[in-house]
Tab-separated table of C-alpha atoms and ligand atoms in Angstrom:
chain	number	residue	atom	x	y	z
A	14	MET	CA	61.563	-23.009	-42.520
A	15	ARG	CA	62.627	-24.069	-45.961
A	16	CYS	CA	59.894	-24.384	-48.571
A	17	ALA	CA	59.928	-25.587	-52.143
A	18	ARG	CA	60.143	-22.011	-53.384
A	19	SER	CA	62.342	-20.645	-50.600
A	20	THR	CA	65.526	-18.794	-51.224
A	21	ALA	CA	68.771	-19.454	-49.380
A	22	ASP	CA	67.926	-16.430	-47.224
A	23	ASP	CA	64.989	-18.299	-45.701
A	24	ARG	CA	67.240	-20.865	-44.055
A	25	HIS	CA	67.309	-18.776	-40.923
A	26	LEU	CA	63.571	-19.412	-40.659
A	27	MET	CA	63.847	-23.191	-40.119
A	28	LEU	CA	60.828	-24.042	-37.990
A	29	ALA	CA	60.050	-26.788	-35.511
A	30	VAL	CA	56.754	-27.820	-34.022
A	31	ILE	CA	56.675	-29.102	-30.463
A	32	GLY	CA	53.577	-31.232	-30.125
A	33	GLY	CA	51.920	-31.605	-26.736
A	34	SER	CA	49.041	-33.619	-25.292
A	35	GLY	CA	46.642	-34.435	-28.111
A	36	PHE	CA	49.342	-33.841	-30.740
A	37	ASN	CA	52.003	-36.545	-30.385
A	38	ARG	CA	52.035	-37.439	-34.043
A	39	TRP	CA	51.620	-35.147	-36.996
A	40	ASP	CA	49.794	-37.046	-39.690
A	41	ALA	CA	50.038	-34.213	-42.247
A	42	LEU	CA	53.842	-34.450	-42.155
A	43	GLN	CA	55.491	-36.449	-44.946
A	44	ILE	CA	58.410	-37.771	-42.919
A	45	THR	CA	61.797	-37.722	-44.628
A	46	ASP	CA	63.994	-38.674	-41.689
A	47	ARG	CA	64.083	-39.413	-38.003
A	48	LEU	CA	67.065	-38.372	-35.905
A	49	ASP	CA	67.952	-40.143	-32.663
A	50	LEU	CA	70.414	-37.778	-31.048
A	51	VAL	CA	71.817	-37.182	-27.596
A	52	THR	CA	72.776	-33.656	-26.529
A	53	THR	CA	75.098	-32.408	-23.771
A	54	TYR	CA	71.952	-32.389	-21.624
A	55	GLY	CA	70.827	-35.902	-22.491
A	56	ALA	CA	68.289	-37.298	-24.929
A	57	PRO	CA	65.237	-35.339	-26.091
A	58	SER	CA	61.741	-36.691	-25.393
A	59	ALA	CA	61.615	-38.512	-28.732
A	60	PRO	CA	63.556	-38.760	-31.991
A	61	LEU	CA	63.441	-35.498	-33.950
A	62	VAL	CA	61.326	-36.027	-37.013
A	63	ARG	CA	61.930	-34.052	-40.178
A	64	GLY	CA	59.446	-33.873	-43.000
A	65	LEU	CA	57.478	-31.831	-45.462
A	66	ALA	CA	54.164	-30.122	-44.772
A	67	THR	CA	52.547	-27.998	-47.502
A	68	GLY	CA	55.884	-28.153	-49.336
A	69	CYS	CA	57.905	-26.776	-46.423
A	70	GLU	CA	60.606	-28.581	-44.511
A	71	VAL	CA	59.763	-28.669	-40.791
A	72	TRP	CA	60.919	-30.512	-37.701
A	73	PHE	CA	58.554	-32.153	-35.223
A	74	LEU	CA	59.197	-33.178	-31.633
A	75	ALA	CA	56.697	-34.936	-29.352
A	76	ARG	CA	57.195	-33.191	-25.997
A	77	HIS	CA	55.817	-36.066	-23.937
A	78	GLY	CA	57.424	-38.755	-26.089
A	79	GLU	CA	55.733	-40.994	-28.619
A	80	PRO	CA	53.703	-42.706	-27.276
A	81	HIS	CA	52.809	-40.070	-24.658
A	82	ARG	CA	54.657	-41.228	-21.507
A	83	ILE	CA	56.772	-38.414	-20.013
A	84	ALA	CA	55.061	-36.352	-17.289
A	85	PRO	CA	55.473	-32.545	-17.457
A	86	HIS	CA	57.917	-32.361	-14.526
A	87	LEU	CA	60.086	-35.151	-15.994
A	88	ILE	CA	60.503	-33.732	-19.498
A	89	ASN	CA	64.118	-32.955	-20.373
A	90	TYR	CA	63.342	-29.444	-21.633
A	91	ARG	CA	67.023	-28.580	-22.023
A	92	ALA	CA	67.688	-31.603	-24.253
A	93	ASN	CA	64.595	-30.835	-26.336
A	94	ILE	CA	65.575	-27.222	-27.002
A	95	ALA	CA	69.290	-27.967	-27.413
A	96	ALA	CA	68.506	-30.724	-29.935
A	97	LEU	CA	66.314	-28.398	-31.999
A	98	ARG	CA	68.949	-25.668	-31.910
A	99	ASP	CA	71.676	-28.116	-32.898
A	100	VAL	CA	69.853	-29.235	-36.054
A	101	GLY	CA	69.498	-25.620	-37.162
A	102	VAL	CA	65.996	-24.759	-35.997
A	103	ARG	CA	65.410	-21.021	-35.479
A	104	GLN	CA	61.686	-20.847	-34.765
A	105	VAL	CA	59.437	-22.982	-32.576
A	106	VAL	CA	55.659	-23.232	-32.596
A	107	ALA	CA	54.718	-25.018	-29.377
A	108	PHE	CA	51.327	-26.696	-28.944
A	109	ALA	CA	49.909	-26.835	-25.431
A	110	SER	CA	46.812	-28.225	-23.821
A	111	VAL	CA	45.609	-25.904	-21.069
A	112	GLY	CA	42.887	-25.290	-18.523
A	113	GLY	CA	40.757	-22.192	-19.103
A	114	ILE	CA	40.700	-19.675	-16.253
A	115	ALA	CA	39.044	-16.750	-18.052
A	116	ALA	CA	35.293	-17.346	-18.496
A	117	SER	CA	35.674	-16.198	-22.114
A	118	LEU	CA	37.874	-19.237	-22.891
A	119	PRO	CA	35.736	-22.411	-22.863
A	120	ALA	CA	36.992	-25.844	-23.924
A	121	GLY	CA	38.092	-25.833	-27.541
A	122	SER	CA	39.283	-22.192	-27.540
A	123	VAL	CA	42.599	-21.570	-29.301
A	124	ILE	CA	44.880	-18.918	-27.814
A	125	VAL	CA	48.146	-17.341	-28.946
A	126	PRO	CA	49.344	-16.172	-25.521
A	127	ASP	CA	51.559	-13.139	-24.943
A	128	GLY	CA	52.294	-13.375	-21.209
A	129	MET	CA	53.811	-15.951	-18.890
A	130	LEU	CA	53.734	-16.635	-15.157
A	131	ASP	CA	56.027	-19.344	-13.811
A	132	TYR	CA	55.016	-21.418	-10.771
A	133	THR	CA	57.173	-24.425	-11.641
A	134	HIS	CA	60.057	-25.544	-9.458
A	135	SER	CA	62.756	-28.203	-9.276
A	136	ARG	CA	63.165	-28.299	-13.064
A	137	GLU	CA	66.409	-27.791	-14.978
A	138	HIS	CA	65.373	-24.369	-16.211
A	139	THR	CA	68.466	-22.749	-17.725
A	140	PHE	CA	71.514	-23.371	-19.899
A	141	VAL	CA	73.440	-21.021	-17.597
A	142	ASP	CA	74.943	-23.606	-15.286
A	143	ALA	CA	78.252	-24.091	-13.509
A	144	ASP	CA	79.986	-24.946	-16.804
A	145	ALA	CA	78.692	-21.896	-18.676
A	146	ASP	CA	81.385	-19.572	-20.024
A	147	ALA	CA	79.626	-16.468	-18.749
A	148	VAL	CA	76.607	-15.469	-16.714
A	149	THR	CA	73.949	-14.184	-19.076
A	150	HIS	CA	70.576	-12.672	-18.304
A	151	ILE	CA	68.145	-12.966	-21.173
A	152	ASP	CA	65.453	-10.362	-21.705
A	153	PHE	CA	62.073	-12.022	-21.084
A	154	THR	CA	59.794	-8.987	-21.067
A	155	HIS	CA	57.793	-10.527	-23.893
A	156	PRO	CA	58.259	-14.282	-23.387
A	157	PHE	CA	56.617	-15.185	-26.697
A	158	ASP	CA	58.314	-13.925	-29.843
A	159	PRO	CA	56.208	-10.990	-31.096
A	160	GLY	CA	57.158	-11.591	-34.753
A	161	LEU	CA	56.220	-15.272	-34.778
A	162	ARG	CA	53.042	-14.526	-32.787
A	163	GLY	CA	52.112	-11.992	-35.440
A	164	HIS	CA	52.632	-14.546	-38.209
A	165	LEU	CA	50.429	-17.094	-36.410
A	166	LEU	CA	47.678	-14.505	-35.920
A	167	ALA	CA	47.877	-13.358	-39.542
A	168	ALA	CA	47.753	-16.981	-40.747
A	169	ALA	CA	44.698	-17.670	-38.558
A	170	ALA	CA	42.969	-14.544	-39.866
A	171	ALA	CA	43.756	-15.451	-43.481
A	172	ALA	CA	42.342	-18.946	-42.938
A	173	GLY	CA	39.246	-17.599	-41.149
A	174	ILE	CA	40.067	-19.467	-37.925
A	175	ALA	CA	39.069	-17.781	-34.664
A	176	VAL	CA	41.943	-17.531	-32.213
A	177	ARG	CA	42.316	-15.355	-29.147
A	178	ASP	CA	45.128	-12.824	-29.583
A	179	GLY	CA	46.973	-12.634	-26.270
A	180	GLY	CA	46.481	-13.945	-22.782
A	181	THR	CA	48.695	-14.948	-19.923
A	182	TYR	CA	49.784	-18.576	-19.512
A	183	ALA	CA	50.475	-19.759	-15.966
A	184	ALA	CA	52.883	-22.694	-15.804
A	185	THR	CA	52.281	-24.997	-12.848
A	186	GLN	CA	54.414	-27.877	-11.648
A	187	GLY	CA	51.929	-30.740	-11.964
A	188	PRO	CA	51.390	-33.507	-12.547
A	189	ARG	CA	48.440	-32.976	-10.225
A	190	LEU	CA	45.863	-30.422	-11.272
A	191	GLU	CA	45.481	-27.217	-9.276
A	192	SER	CA	43.183	-26.617	-6.321
A	193	ALA	CA	40.335	-24.129	-6.756
A	194	ALA	CA	42.168	-21.753	-4.389
A	195	GLU	CA	45.325	-21.978	-6.510
A	196	ILE	CA	43.328	-21.132	-9.631
A	197	ARG	CA	41.780	-18.133	-7.829
A	198	ARG	CA	45.311	-17.004	-6.994
A	199	LEU	CA	46.486	-17.445	-10.588
A	200	GLU	CA	43.477	-15.414	-11.701
A	201	ARG	CA	44.347	-12.625	-9.267
A	202	ASP	CA	47.890	-12.763	-10.632
A	203	GLY	CA	46.507	-12.132	-14.120
A	204	ALA	CA	46.511	-15.637	-15.660
A	205	ASP	CA	44.000	-16.531	-18.385
A	206	ILE	CA	45.079	-20.136	-18.999
A	207	VAL	CA	47.022	-22.743	-17.036
A	208	GLY	CA	49.299	-25.527	-18.233
A	209	MET	CA	52.291	-27.530	-17.038
A	210	THR	CA	54.868	-27.334	-19.830
A	211	GLY	CA	55.240	-23.711	-20.999
A	212	MET	CA	58.087	-23.219	-18.568
A	213	PRO	CA	60.981	-23.667	-18.642
A	214	GLU	CA	60.458	-24.423	-22.358
A	215	ALA	CA	59.842	-20.788	-23.390
A	216	ALA	CA	62.782	-19.436	-21.385
A	217	LEU	CA	65.188	-22.089	-22.671
A	218	ALA	CA	64.135	-21.302	-26.239
A	219	ARG	CA	64.929	-17.634	-25.585
A	220	GLU	CA	68.312	-18.547	-24.078
A	221	ALA	CA	69.043	-20.686	-27.137
A	222	GLY	CA	68.153	-17.806	-29.459
A	223	LEU	CA	65.029	-19.480	-30.868
A	224	ALA	CA	61.886	-17.499	-31.647
A	225	TYR	CA	59.148	-19.260	-29.655
A	226	ALA	CA	55.364	-18.862	-29.864
A	227	MET	CA	52.496	-21.012	-28.663
A	228	LEU	CA	49.157	-22.308	-29.877
A	229	ALA	CA	47.304	-23.213	-26.677
A	230	VAL	CA	44.062	-25.192	-26.773
A	231	VAL	CA	41.678	-25.249	-23.815
A	232	ALA	CA	40.905	-28.819	-22.711
A	233	ASN	CA	38.805	-28.025	-19.630
A	234	ASP	CA	37.632	-25.274	-17.320
A	235	ALA	CA	40.325	-24.805	-14.664
A	236	ALA	CA	39.649	-26.117	-11.136
A	237	GLY	CA	36.691	-24.399	-9.474
A	238	LYS	CA	35.598	-22.663	-12.700
A	239	GLY	CA	32.501	-23.325	-14.843
A	240	ASP	CA	32.035	-27.049	-15.507
A	241	SER	CA	34.914	-27.755	-13.094
A	242	ALA	CA	33.185	-26.116	-10.105
A	243	ALA	CA	33.086	-29.453	-8.236
A	244	ALA	CA	35.959	-31.338	-9.908
A	245	VAL	CA	38.031	-31.316	-13.093
A	246	ALA	CA	37.190	-34.102	-15.525
A	247	LEU	CA	40.023	-33.798	-18.036
A	248	ASP	CA	38.272	-35.690	-20.805
A	249	ALA	CA	34.724	-34.432	-20.213
A	250	ALA	CA	35.104	-31.923	-23.036
A	251	GLN	CA	37.126	-34.239	-25.303
A	252	ALA	CA	35.092	-33.439	-28.423
A	253	ALA	CA	35.518	-29.673	-27.964
A	254	PHE	CA	39.245	-30.131	-27.285
A	255	ASP	CA	39.676	-32.289	-30.403
A	256	THR	CA	37.941	-29.624	-32.490
A	257	GLY	CA	40.184	-26.930	-30.982
A	258	MET	CA	43.294	-29.008	-31.672
A	259	ALA	CA	42.224	-29.536	-35.273
A	260	ARG	CA	41.757	-25.767	-35.629
A	261	ALA	CA	45.165	-25.071	-34.099
A	262	ARG	CA	46.751	-27.518	-36.557
A	263	GLU	CA	44.970	-25.672	-39.381
A	264	VAL	CA	46.561	-22.418	-38.161
A	265	LEU	CA	49.952	-24.104	-38.352
A	266	LEU	CA	49.314	-25.275	-41.918
A	267	ALA	CA	48.113	-21.778	-42.837
A	268	LEU	CA	51.392	-20.388	-41.451
A	269	LEU	CA	53.367	-22.807	-43.605
A	270	ARG	CA	51.260	-22.063	-46.669
A	271	ALA	CA	51.849	-18.342	-46.198
A	272	ARG	CA	55.597	-18.973	-46.094
A	273	GLU	CA	55.404	-21.188	-49.157
A	274	GLY	CA	53.581	-18.403	-50.979
A	275	HIS	CA	56.331	-15.966	-50.119
A	276	GLY	CA	59.179	-18.334	-50.949
B	306	HPA	N1	45.696	-27.331	-15.364
B	306	HPA	C1	46.969	-27.509	-15.749
B	306	HPA	N2	47.313	-28.056	-16.914
B	306	HPA	C2	46.322	-28.443	-17.744
B	306	HPA	C3	44.967	-28.296	-17.396
B	306	HPA	C4	44.644	-27.706	-16.141
B	306	HPA	O1	43.457	-27.546	-15.774
B	306	HPA	N3	44.245	-28.790	-18.441
B	306	HPA	C5	45.130	-29.212	-19.378
B	306	HPA	N4	46.391	-28.999	-18.963
């Protein structure tokens, strides 16, 4: 990202925030412009918003639109990532609301995941299509950018905000929630949290050459777990989720402040 004290060399760090459920608008952003663009893949979920936060220039995109109206399986992930790439973004911090599978992750927990399992289907999931010049196979061993993850974790530590370092995100198709048996399967597969938007977003970011990391906030116990033993009530833990979201946003500001300090 570019900050007040950045050098020209920092331009390659231009950062975007993709806001998810519970983060459609970013009040701390002093908006400088709003870009309505259409990519080869169609229009992104919302206009790209550019602004200043803690003196740094950042982009913001509301994944579900503003107001929140686009369901996870209907999001044009390709247009969102292509639009960010086209305006010069090189790093993405994605916010995600998730269900907690691991008992150690109650509502309100903030996680910087390091693993991904993909159970989505029928989504446009790659830029490698019939018109592509060549068939490319991206490396996806570590789906979240280790460098950007490290910066988020360091920023959280510096700000004294508790976040869980690592965990596997399972991406499900939605929009329905999972059955208890599906969650037991995800758990056996090694998933710690479950959400509906991490894929194909993370893979498209990798294809586009963007460093992508996630701040996931637990909204509820996943189906069949803890308070969701009988049923999932998505807003039953609203207060805990709101607190977690506020903490995740603080981590983001701490990341920007750290960059500003090094500019
Ligand atoms: N499952 C999938 N996605 C979610 C959940 C869940 O339990 N909670 C918030 N997003």
